[in-house]
């Protein structure tokens, strides 16, 4: 936890700061592939003149990190991090990967046959 700044406020609780970081946006412009466990990996190094939070994400994600981890390291709300990640994804500076691929479920008939076979034992 950070020390409160002037007026007893912590930086991550400052709504004006969060407004500036996101450019006034409350969420990404469109649908995104992000959830808390989506893994983010950097595709390119930070560029000079880049917004500090964008550059920090690119440096952090040299090894895959989840959206939740990025949010914790930067001490920013997940909603703000999602906006920043959407910017980086649009610029093709990061890659978003599902943490665990969805499982393929076996055919219902096969499951019923197994259950019936087990019941006969």
GROMACS .gro file of C-alpha atoms in nm:
model
  121
    1UNK     CA    1   0.000   0.000   0.000
    2UNK     CA    2   0.132   0.344  -0.084
    3UNK     CA    3   0.158   0.633   0.157
    4UNK     CA    4  -0.124   0.883   0.131
    5UNK     CA    5  -0.025   1.190  -0.061
    6UNK     CA    6  -0.136   1.545   0.006
    7UNK     CA    7  -0.486   1.552   0.148
    8UNK     CA    8  -0.464   1.186   0.261
    9UNK     CA    9  -0.526   1.042  -0.087
   10UNK     CA   10  -0.338   0.751  -0.240
   11UNK     CA   11  -0.239   0.784  -0.605
   12UNK     CA   12  -0.448   0.484  -0.716
   13UNK     CA   13  -0.760   0.636  -0.556
   14UNK     CA   14  -0.726   0.968  -0.739
   15UNK     CA   15  -1.012   0.983  -0.993
   16UNK     CA   16  -0.855   1.271  -1.184
   17UNK     CA   17  -0.534   1.072  -1.234
   18UNK     CA   18  -0.728   0.768  -1.358
   19UNK     CA   19  -0.928   0.993  -1.592
   20UNK     CA   20  -0.605   1.129  -1.743
   21UNK     CA   21  -0.447   0.782  -1.776
   22UNK     CA   22  -0.744   0.649  -1.975
   23UNK     CA   23  -0.806   0.968  -2.173
   24UNK     CA   24  -1.150   0.993  -2.015
   25UNK     CA   25  -1.261   0.648  -2.131
   26UNK     CA   26  -1.441   0.420  -1.889
   27UNK     CA   27  -1.383   0.107  -2.094
   28UNK     CA   28  -1.242  -0.023  -2.422
   29UNK     CA   29  -1.413   0.096  -2.742
   30UNK     CA   30  -1.527  -0.252  -2.839
   31UNK     CA   31  -1.522  -0.610  -2.721
   32UNK     CA   32  -1.185  -0.731  -2.596
   33UNK     CA   33  -1.042  -1.075  -2.522
   34UNK     CA   34  -0.947  -0.971  -2.168
   35UNK     CA   35  -1.056  -1.126  -1.843
   36UNK     CA   36  -0.863  -1.144  -1.518
   37UNK     CA   37  -0.664  -1.454  -1.619
   38UNK     CA   38  -0.588  -1.358  -1.979
   39UNK     CA   39  -0.211  -1.374  -2.029
   40UNK     CA   40  -0.046  -1.070  -2.183
   41UNK     CA   41   0.289  -1.090  -2.365
   42UNK     CA   42   0.488  -0.799  -2.510
   43UNK     CA   43   0.550  -0.808  -2.886
   44UNK     CA   44   0.761  -0.491  -2.908
   45UNK     CA   45   0.972  -0.272  -2.681
   46UNK     CA   46   0.836   0.060  -2.551
   47UNK     CA   47   0.882   0.358  -2.784
   48UNK     CA   48   1.016   0.697  -2.677
   49UNK     CA   49   0.735   0.938  -2.591
   50UNK     CA   50   0.492   0.658  -2.509
   51UNK     CA   51   0.250   0.708  -2.217
   52UNK     CA   52   0.432   0.588  -1.900
   53UNK     CA   53   0.164   0.334  -1.809
   54UNK     CA   54   0.175   0.179  -2.158
   55UNK     CA   55   0.554   0.156  -2.139
   56UNK     CA   56   0.534   0.000  -1.792
   57UNK     CA   57   0.298  -0.269  -1.920
   58UNK     CA   58   0.532  -0.349  -2.209
   59UNK     CA   59   0.828  -0.379  -1.971
   60UNK     CA   60   0.632  -0.594  -1.723
   61UNK     CA   61   0.502  -0.834  -1.986
   62UNK     CA   62   0.834  -0.951  -2.130
   63UNK     CA   63   0.725  -1.275  -1.960
   64UNK     CA   64   0.353  -1.359  -1.967
   65UNK     CA   65   0.146  -1.195  -1.692
   66UNK     CA   66  -0.226  -1.206  -1.627
   67UNK     CA   67  -0.442  -0.895  -1.639
   68UNK     CA   68  -0.491  -0.926  -1.261
   69UNK     CA   69  -0.115  -0.935  -1.202
   70UNK     CA   70  -0.057  -0.631  -1.423
   71UNK     CA   71  -0.327  -0.445  -1.232
   72UNK     CA   72  -0.162  -0.534  -0.900
   73UNK     CA   73   0.191  -0.442  -1.011
   74UNK     CA   74   0.079  -0.105  -1.149
   75UNK     CA   75  -0.156  -0.041  -0.855
   76UNK     CA   76  -0.434   0.050  -1.097
   77UNK     CA   77  -0.794  -0.074  -1.113
   78UNK     CA   78  -0.854  -0.360  -1.356
   79UNK     CA   79  -1.092  -0.142  -1.557
   80UNK     CA   80  -0.813   0.111  -1.620
   81UNK     CA   81  -0.563  -0.162  -1.709
   82UNK     CA   82  -0.815  -0.311  -1.954
   83UNK     CA   83  -0.841   0.025  -2.134
   84UNK     CA   84  -0.461   0.050  -2.155
   85UNK     CA   85  -0.430  -0.310  -2.279
   86UNK     CA   86  -0.692  -0.246  -2.547
   87UNK     CA   87  -0.481   0.047  -2.672
   88UNK     CA   88  -0.169  -0.171  -2.685
   89UNK     CA   89  -0.357  -0.455  -2.855
   90UNK     CA   90  -0.492  -0.215  -3.120
   91UNK     CA   91  -0.134  -0.099  -3.187
   92UNK     CA   92  -0.019  -0.466  -3.204
   93UNK     CA   93   0.230  -0.409  -2.921
   94UNK     CA   94   0.099  -0.697  -2.709
   95UNK     CA   95  -0.049  -1.040  -2.759
   96UNK     CA   96  -0.340  -1.167  -2.548
   97UNK     CA   97  -0.357  -1.541  -2.480
   98UNK     CA   98  -0.626  -1.739  -2.303
   99UNK     CA   99  -0.478  -1.879  -1.983
  100UNK     CA  100  -0.629  -2.225  -2.030
  101UNK     CA  101  -0.782  -2.348  -2.353
  102UNK     CA  102  -1.147  -2.444  -2.321
  103UNK     CA  103  -1.199  -2.815  -2.262
  104UNK     CA  104  -1.357  -3.031  -2.529
  105UNK     CA  105  -1.641  -3.225  -2.371
  106UNK     CA  106  -1.699  -3.581  -2.482
  107UNK     CA  107  -2.016  -3.679  -2.660
  108UNK     CA  108  -2.320  -3.714  -2.432
  109UNK     CA  109  -2.394  -4.062  -2.568
  110UNK     CA  110  -2.044  -4.177  -2.473
  111UNK     CA  111  -2.086  -4.046  -2.117
  112UNK     CA  112  -2.422  -4.220  -2.083
  113UNK     CA  113  -2.270  -4.548  -2.208
  114UNK     CA  114  -1.992  -4.523  -1.950
  115UNK     CA  115  -2.242  -4.451  -1.670
  116UNK     CA  116  -2.459  -4.747  -1.772
  117UNK     CA  117  -2.152  -4.971  -1.787
  118UNK     CA  118  -2.045  -4.863  -1.439
  119UNK     CA  119  -2.396  -4.920  -1.301
  120UNK     CA  120  -2.390  -5.281  -1.431
  121UNK     CA  121  -2.075  -5.358  -1.234
   0.00000   0.00000   0.00000
